[in-house]
PDB file of C-alpha atoms in Angstrom:
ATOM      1  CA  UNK A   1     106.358  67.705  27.743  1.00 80.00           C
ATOM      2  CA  UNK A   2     109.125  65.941  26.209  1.00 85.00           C
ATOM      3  CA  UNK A   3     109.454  63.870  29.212  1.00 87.00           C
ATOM      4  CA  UNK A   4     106.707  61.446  29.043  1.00 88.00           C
ATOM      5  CA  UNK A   5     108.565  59.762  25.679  1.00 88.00           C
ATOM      6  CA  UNK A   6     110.967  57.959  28.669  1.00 86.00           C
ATOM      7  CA  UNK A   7     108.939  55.618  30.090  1.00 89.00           C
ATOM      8  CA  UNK A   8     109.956  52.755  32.142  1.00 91.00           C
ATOM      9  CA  UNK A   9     110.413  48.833  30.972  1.00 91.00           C
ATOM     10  CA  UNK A  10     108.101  46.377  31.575  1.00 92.00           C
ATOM     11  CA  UNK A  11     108.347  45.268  35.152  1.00 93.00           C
ATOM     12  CA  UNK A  12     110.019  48.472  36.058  1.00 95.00           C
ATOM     13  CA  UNK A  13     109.619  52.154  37.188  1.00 95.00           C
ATOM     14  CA  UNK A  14     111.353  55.314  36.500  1.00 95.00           C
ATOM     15  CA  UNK A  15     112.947  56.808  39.913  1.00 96.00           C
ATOM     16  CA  UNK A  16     114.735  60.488  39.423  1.00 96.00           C
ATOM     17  CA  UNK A  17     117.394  61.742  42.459  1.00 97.00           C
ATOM     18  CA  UNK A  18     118.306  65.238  42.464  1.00 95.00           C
ATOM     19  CA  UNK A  19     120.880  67.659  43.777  1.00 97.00           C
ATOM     20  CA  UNK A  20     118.086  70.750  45.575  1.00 94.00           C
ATOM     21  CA  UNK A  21     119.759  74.018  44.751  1.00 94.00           C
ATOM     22  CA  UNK A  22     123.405  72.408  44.722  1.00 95.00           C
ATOM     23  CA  UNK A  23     125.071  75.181  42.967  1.00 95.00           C
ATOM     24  CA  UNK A  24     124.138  77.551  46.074  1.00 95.00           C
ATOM     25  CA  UNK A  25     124.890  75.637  48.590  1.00 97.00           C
ATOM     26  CA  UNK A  26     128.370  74.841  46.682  1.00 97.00           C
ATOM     27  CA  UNK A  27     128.579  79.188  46.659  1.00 96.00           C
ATOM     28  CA  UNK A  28     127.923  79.043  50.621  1.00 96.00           C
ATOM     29  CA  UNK A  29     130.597  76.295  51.069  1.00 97.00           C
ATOM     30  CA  UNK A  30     133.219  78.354  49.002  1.00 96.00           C
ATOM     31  CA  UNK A  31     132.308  81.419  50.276  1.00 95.00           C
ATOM     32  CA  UNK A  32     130.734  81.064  53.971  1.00 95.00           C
ATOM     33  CA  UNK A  33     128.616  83.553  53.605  1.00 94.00           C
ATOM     34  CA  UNK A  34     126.819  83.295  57.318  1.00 94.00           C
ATOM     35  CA  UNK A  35     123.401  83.864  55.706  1.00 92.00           C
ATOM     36  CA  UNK A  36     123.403  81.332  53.664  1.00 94.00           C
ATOM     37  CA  UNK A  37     124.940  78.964  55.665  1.00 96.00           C
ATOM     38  CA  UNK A  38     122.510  79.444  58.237  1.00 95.00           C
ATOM     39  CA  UNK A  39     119.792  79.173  55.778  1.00 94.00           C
ATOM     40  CA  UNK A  40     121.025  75.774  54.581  1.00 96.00           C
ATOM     41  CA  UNK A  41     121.641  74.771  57.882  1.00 96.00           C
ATOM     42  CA  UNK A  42     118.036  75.229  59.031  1.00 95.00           C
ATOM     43  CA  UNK A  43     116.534  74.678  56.365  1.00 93.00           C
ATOM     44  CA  UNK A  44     114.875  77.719  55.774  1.00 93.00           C
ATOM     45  CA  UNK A  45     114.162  78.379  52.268  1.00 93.00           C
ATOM     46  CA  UNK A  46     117.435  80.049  50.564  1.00 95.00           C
ATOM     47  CA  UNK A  47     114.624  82.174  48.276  1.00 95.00           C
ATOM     48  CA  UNK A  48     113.246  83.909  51.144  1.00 95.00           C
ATOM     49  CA  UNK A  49     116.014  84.438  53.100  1.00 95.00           C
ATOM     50  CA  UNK A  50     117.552  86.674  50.376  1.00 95.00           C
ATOM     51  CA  UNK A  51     113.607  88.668  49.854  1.00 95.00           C
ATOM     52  CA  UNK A  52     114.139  89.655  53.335  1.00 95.00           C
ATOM     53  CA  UNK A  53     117.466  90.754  52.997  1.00 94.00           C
ATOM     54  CA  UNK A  54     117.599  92.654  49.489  1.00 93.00           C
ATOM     55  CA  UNK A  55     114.646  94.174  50.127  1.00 93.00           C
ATOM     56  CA  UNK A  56     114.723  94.663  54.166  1.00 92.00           C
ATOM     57  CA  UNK A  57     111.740  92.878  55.382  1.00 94.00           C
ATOM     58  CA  UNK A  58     113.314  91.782  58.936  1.00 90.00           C
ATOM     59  CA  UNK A  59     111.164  88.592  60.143  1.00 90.00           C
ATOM     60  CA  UNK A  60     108.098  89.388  57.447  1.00 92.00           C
ATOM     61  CA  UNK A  61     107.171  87.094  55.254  1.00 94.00           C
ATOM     62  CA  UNK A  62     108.502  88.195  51.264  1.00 95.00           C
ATOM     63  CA  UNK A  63     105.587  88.559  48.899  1.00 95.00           C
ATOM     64  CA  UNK A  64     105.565  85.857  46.155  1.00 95.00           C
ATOM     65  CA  UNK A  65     106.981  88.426  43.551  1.00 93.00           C
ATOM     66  CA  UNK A  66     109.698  89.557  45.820  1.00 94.00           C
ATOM     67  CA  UNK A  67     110.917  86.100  46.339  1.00 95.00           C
ATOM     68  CA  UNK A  68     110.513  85.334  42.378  1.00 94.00           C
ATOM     69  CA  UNK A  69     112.876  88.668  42.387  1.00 94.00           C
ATOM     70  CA  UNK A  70     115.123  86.809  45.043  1.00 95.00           C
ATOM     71  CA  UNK A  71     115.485  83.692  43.215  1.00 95.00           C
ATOM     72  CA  UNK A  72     116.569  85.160  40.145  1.00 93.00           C
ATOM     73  CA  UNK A  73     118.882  87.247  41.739  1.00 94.00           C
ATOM     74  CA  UNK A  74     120.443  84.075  43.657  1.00 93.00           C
ATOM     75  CA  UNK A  75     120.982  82.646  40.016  1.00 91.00           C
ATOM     76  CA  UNK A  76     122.138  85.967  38.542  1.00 90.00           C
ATOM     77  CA  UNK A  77     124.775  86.035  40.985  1.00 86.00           C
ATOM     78  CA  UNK A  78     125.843  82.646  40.497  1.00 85.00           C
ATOM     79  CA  UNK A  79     126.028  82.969  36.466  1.00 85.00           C
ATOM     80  CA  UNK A  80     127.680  86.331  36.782  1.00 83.00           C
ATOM     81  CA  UNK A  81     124.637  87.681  35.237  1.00 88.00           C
ATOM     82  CA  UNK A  82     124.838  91.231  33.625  1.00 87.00           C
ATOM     83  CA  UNK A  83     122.621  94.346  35.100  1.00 90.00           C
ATOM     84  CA  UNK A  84     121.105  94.352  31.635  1.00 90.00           C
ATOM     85  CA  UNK A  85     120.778  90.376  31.344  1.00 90.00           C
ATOM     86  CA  UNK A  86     118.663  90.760  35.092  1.00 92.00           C
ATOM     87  CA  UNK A  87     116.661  93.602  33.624  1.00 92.00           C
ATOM     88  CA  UNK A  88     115.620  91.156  31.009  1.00 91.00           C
ATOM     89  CA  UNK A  89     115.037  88.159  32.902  1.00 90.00           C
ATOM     90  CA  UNK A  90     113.126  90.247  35.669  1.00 90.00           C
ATOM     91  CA  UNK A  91     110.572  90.922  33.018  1.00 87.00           C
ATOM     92  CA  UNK A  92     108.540  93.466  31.519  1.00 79.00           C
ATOM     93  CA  UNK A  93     108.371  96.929  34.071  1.00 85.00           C
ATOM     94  CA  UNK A  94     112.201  96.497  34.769  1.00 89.00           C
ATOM     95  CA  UNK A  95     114.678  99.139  34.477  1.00 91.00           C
ATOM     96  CA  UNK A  96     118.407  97.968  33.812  1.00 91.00           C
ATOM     97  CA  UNK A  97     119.198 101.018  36.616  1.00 93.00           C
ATOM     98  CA  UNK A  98     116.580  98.933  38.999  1.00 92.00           C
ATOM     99  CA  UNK A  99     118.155  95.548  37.689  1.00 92.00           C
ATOM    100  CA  UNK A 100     121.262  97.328  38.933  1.00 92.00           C
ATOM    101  CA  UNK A 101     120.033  98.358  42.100  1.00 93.00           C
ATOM    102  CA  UNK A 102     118.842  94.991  42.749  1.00 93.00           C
ATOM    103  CA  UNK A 103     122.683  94.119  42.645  1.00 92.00           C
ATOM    104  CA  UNK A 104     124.198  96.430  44.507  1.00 93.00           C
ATOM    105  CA  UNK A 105     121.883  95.279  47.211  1.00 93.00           C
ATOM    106  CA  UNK A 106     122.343  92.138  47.286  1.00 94.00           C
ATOM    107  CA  UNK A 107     126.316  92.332  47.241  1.00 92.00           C
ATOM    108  CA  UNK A 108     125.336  95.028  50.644  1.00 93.00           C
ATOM    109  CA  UNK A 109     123.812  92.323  51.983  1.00 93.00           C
ATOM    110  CA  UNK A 110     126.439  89.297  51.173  1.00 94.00           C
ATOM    111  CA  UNK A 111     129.208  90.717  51.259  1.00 93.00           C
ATOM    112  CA  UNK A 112     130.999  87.076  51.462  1.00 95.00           C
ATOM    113  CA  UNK A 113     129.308  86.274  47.875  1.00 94.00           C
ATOM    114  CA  UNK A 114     130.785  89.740  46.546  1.00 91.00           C
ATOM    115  CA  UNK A 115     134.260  88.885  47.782  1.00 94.00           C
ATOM    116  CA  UNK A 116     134.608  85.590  46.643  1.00 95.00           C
ATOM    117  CA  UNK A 117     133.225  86.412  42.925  1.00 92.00           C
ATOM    118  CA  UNK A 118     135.986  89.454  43.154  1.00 93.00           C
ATOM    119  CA  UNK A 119     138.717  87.066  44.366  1.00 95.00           C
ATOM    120  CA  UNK A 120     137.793  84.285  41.955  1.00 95.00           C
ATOM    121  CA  UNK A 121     137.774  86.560  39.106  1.00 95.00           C
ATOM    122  CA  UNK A 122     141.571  88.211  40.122  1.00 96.00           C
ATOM    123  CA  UNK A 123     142.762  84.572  40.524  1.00 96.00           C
ATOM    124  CA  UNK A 124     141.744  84.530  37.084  1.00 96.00           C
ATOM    125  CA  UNK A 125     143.517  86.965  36.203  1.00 97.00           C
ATOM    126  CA  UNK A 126     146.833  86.025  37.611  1.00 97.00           C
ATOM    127  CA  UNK A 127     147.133  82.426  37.355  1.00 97.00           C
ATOM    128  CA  UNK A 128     145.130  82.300  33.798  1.00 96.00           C
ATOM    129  CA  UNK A 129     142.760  79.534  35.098  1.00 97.00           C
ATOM    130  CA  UNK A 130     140.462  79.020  38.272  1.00 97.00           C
ATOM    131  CA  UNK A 131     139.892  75.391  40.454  1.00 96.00           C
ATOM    132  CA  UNK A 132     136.973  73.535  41.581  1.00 96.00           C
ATOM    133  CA  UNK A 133     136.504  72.235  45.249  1.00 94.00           C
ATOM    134  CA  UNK A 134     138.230  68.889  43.553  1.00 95.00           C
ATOM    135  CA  UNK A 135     141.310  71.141  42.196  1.00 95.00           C
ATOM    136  CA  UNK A 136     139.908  70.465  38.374  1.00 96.00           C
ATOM    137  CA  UNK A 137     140.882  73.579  36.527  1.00 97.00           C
ATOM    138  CA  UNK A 138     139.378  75.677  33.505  1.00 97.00           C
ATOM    139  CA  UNK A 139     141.641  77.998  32.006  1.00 97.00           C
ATOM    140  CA  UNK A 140     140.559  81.520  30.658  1.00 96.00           C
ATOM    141  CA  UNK A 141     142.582  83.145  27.647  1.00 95.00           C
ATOM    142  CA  UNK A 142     140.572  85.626  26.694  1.00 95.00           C
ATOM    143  CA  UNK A 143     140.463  87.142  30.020  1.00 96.00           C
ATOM    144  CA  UNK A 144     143.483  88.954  28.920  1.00 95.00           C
ATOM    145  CA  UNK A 145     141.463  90.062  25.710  1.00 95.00           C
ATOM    146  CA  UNK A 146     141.914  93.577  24.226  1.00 95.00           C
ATOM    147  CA  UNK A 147     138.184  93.824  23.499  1.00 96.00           C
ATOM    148  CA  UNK A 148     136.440  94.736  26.658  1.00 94.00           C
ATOM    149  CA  UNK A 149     133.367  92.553  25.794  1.00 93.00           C
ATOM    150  CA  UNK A 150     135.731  89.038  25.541  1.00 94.00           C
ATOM    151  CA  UNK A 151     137.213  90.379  28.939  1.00 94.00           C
ATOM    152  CA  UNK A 152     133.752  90.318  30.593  1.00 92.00           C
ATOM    153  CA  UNK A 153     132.608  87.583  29.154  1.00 92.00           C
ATOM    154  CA  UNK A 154     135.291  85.431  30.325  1.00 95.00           C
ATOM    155  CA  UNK A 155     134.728  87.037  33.921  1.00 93.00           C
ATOM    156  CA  UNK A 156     131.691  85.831  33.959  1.00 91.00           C
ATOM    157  CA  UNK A 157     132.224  82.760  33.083  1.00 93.00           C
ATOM    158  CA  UNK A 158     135.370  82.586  35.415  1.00 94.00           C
ATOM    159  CA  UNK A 159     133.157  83.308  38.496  1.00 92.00           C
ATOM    160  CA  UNK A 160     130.879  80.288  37.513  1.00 92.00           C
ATOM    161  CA  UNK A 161     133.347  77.773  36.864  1.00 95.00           C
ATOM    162  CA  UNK A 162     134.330  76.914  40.401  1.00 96.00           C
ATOM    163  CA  UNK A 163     130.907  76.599  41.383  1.00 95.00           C
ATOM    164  CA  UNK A 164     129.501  75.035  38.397  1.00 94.00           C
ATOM    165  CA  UNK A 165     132.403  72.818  38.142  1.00 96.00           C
ATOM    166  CA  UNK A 166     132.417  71.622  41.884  1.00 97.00           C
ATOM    167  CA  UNK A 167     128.739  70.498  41.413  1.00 96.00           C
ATOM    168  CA  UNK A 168     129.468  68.848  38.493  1.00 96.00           C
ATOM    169  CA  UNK A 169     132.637  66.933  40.058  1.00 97.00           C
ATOM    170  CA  UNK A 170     130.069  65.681  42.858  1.00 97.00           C
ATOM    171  CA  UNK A 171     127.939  64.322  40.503  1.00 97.00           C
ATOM    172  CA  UNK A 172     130.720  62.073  38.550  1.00 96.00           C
ATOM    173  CA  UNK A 173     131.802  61.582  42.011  1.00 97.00           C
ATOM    174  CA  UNK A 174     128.361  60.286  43.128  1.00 97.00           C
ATOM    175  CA  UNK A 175     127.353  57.837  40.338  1.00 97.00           C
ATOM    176  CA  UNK A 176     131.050  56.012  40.924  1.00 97.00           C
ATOM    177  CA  UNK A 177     129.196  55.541  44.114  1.00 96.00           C
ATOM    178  CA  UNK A 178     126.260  54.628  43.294  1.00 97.00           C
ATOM    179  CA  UNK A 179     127.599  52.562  40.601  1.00 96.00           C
ATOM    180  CA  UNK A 180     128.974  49.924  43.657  1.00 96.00           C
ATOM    181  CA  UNK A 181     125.932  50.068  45.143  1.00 95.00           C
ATOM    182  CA  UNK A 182     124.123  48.540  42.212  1.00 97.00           C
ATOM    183  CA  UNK A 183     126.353  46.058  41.713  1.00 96.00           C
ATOM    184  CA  UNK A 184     124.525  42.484  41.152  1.00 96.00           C
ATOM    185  CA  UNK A 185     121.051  44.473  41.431  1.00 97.00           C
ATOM    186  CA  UNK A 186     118.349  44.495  38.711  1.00 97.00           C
ATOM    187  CA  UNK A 187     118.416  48.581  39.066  1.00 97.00           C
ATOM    188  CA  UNK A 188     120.033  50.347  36.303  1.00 95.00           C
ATOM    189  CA  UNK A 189     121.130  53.797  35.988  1.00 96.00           C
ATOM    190  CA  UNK A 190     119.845  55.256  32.968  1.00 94.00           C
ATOM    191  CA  UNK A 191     120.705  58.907  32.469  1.00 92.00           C
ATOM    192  CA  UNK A 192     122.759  62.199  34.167  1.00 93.00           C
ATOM    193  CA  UNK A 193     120.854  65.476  33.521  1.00 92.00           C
ATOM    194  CA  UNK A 194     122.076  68.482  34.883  1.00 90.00           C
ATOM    195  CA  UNK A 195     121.791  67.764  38.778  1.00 94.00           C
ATOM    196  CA  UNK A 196     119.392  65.010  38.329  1.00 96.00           C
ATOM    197  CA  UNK A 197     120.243  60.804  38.187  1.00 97.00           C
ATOM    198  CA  UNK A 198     117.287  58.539  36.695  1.00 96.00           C
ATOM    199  CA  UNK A 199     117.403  55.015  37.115  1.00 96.00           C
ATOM    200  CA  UNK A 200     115.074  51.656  36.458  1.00 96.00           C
ATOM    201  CA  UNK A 201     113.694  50.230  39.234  1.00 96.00           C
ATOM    202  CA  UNK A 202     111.913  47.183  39.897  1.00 96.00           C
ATOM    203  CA  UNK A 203     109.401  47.525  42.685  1.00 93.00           C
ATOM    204  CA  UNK A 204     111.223  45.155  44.842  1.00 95.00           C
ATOM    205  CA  UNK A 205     114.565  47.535  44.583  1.00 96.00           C
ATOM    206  CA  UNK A 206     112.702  50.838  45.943  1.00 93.00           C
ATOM    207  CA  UNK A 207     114.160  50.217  48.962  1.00 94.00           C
ATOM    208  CA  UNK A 208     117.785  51.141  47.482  1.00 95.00           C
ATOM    209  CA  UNK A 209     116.453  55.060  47.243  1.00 96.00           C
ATOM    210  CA  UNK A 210     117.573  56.079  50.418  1.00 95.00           C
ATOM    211  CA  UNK A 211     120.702  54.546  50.032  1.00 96.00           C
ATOM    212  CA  UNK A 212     121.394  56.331  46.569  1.00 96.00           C
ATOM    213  CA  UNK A 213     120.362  59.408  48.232  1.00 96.00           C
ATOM    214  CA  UNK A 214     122.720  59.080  50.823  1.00 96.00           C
ATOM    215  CA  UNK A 215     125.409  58.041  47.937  1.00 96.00           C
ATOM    216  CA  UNK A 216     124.688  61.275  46.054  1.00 96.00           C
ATOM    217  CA  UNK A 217     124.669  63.355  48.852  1.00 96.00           C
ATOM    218  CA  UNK A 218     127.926  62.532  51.153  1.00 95.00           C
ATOM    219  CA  UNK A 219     129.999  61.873  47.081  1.00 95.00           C
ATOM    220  CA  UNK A 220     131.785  65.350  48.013  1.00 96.00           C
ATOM    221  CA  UNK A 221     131.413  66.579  51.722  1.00 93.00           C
ATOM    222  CA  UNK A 222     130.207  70.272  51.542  1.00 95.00           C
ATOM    223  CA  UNK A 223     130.056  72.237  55.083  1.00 95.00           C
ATOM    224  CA  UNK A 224     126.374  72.770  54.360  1.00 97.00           C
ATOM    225  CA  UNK A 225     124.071  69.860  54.513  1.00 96.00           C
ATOM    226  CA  UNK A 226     122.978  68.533  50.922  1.00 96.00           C
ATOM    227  CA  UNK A 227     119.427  67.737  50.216  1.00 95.00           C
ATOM    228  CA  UNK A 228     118.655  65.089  47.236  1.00 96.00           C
ATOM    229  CA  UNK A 229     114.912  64.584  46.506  1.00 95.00           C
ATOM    230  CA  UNK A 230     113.920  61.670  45.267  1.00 95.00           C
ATOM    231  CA  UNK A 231     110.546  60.812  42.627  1.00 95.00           C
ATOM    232  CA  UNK A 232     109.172  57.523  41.065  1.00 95.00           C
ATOM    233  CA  UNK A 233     106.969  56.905  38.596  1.00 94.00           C
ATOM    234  CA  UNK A 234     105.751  54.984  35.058  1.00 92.00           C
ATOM    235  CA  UNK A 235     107.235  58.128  32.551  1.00 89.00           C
ATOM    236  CA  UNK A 236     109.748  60.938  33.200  1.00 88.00           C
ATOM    237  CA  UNK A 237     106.851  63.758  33.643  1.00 87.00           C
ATOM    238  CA  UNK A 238     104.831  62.485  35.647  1.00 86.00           C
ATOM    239  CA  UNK A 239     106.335  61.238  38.712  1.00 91.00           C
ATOM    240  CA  UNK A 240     105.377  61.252  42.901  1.00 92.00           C
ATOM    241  CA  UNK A 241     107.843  62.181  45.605  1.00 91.00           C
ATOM    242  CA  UNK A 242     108.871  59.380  47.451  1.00 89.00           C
ATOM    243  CA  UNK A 243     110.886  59.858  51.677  1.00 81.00           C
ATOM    244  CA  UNK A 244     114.279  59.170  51.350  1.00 74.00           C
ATOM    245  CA  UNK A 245     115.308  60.218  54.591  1.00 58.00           C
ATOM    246  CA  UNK A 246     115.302  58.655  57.926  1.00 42.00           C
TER     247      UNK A 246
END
């Protein structure tokens, strides 16, 4: 892909530290939804634990379809997906009515999730705006709109912004941390994409990954661990996980 065009400086290699599912463990921090705090907590993959419960598999093991289901149900929720934008994703075979099913399930399930997105989206509509974690506000006109479609479309976007918005505050938080720690090193931060950080680093520096994990990690304390993994390598795309922990 695109990403082997970035390749490192002489004398240097390409290291990439990212946020692991950020936005949904900045959803169980907002909303303390026990499942997915627990899930965080242990470990346990966030995926799998939401199989089991949308589709009632107790202790079993989901299949690896029923956890692709999961996963973009996860994200569906957190980007106040439509029935009919699920149906789509989902893939050929699905019904908007089982898209819609898939839904109301999960909000049986969570019902912490369903009352936060409801509460978020009514603070919306009273106070014209909603807050990140930080108190950084977006405001929402049009969720006054006469045309139902603006109305929903501003929902939707209304019950992201908190979330969204949080995880982007932590990353602006985390490179003014990371910043100090590279002060009077050779290692250079190069770019901010999305959740990710990718810096030059000379193989003498590598030891400074853990400590720009940590940075990234503790920038905005959530009450669910945060995970940052960490890669190095010559070019963006092809890169090898590298311990940051412990």
């Amino acid at each position: 892909g695109i990403r082997r065009a970035f390749v490192a400086a002489e004398g240097y290699e390409l290291a990439s530290l990212d946020y692991s599912q950020i936005e949904l463990r900045v959803l169980a921090h907002m909303c303390h939804e026990p499942a997915l705090v627990h899930a965080f907590e242990t470990g346990e993959d966030v995926h799998t634990v939401t199989a089991r419960r949308v589709f009632n598999l107790g202790e079993a093991a989901p299949t690896k379809e029923q956890r692709r289901q999961a996963k973009m149900l996860n994200y569906a929720v957190l980007y106040g997906v439509t029935e009919y934008g699920l149906a789509q994703q989902l893939g050929a075979g699905f019904s908007v009515a089982e898209a819609k099913e898939l839904i109301k399930n999960y909000n049986e399930r969570f019902p912490s999730v369903a009352d936060f997105t409801k509460s978020i989206v009514a603070e919306a509509k009273s106070k014209g705006f909603t807050s990140t974690v930080m108190g950084r506000r977006r405001y929402f006109p049009e969720i006054h709109a006469a045309k139902l479609n603006d109305r929903r479309y501003a929902e939707r976007q209304a019950m992201n912004a908190p979330i969204q918005g949080t995880a982007a505050d932590m990353m602006k938080l985390s490179m003014l941390h990371v910043d100090k720690l590279l002060q009077g090193k050779k290692t250079r931060m190069l770019l901010n994409v999305h959740d990710e950080l990718v810096f030059e680093v000379p193989p003498s520096e590598e030891g400074l990954l853990p400590g720009i994990a940590k940075a990234m990690a503790t920038a905005l304390p959530l009450s669910v661990p945060v995970d940052v993994d960490a890669k190095v390598g010559q070019d963006w795309d092809e890169m090898v996980p590298v311990a940051t922990v412990g």
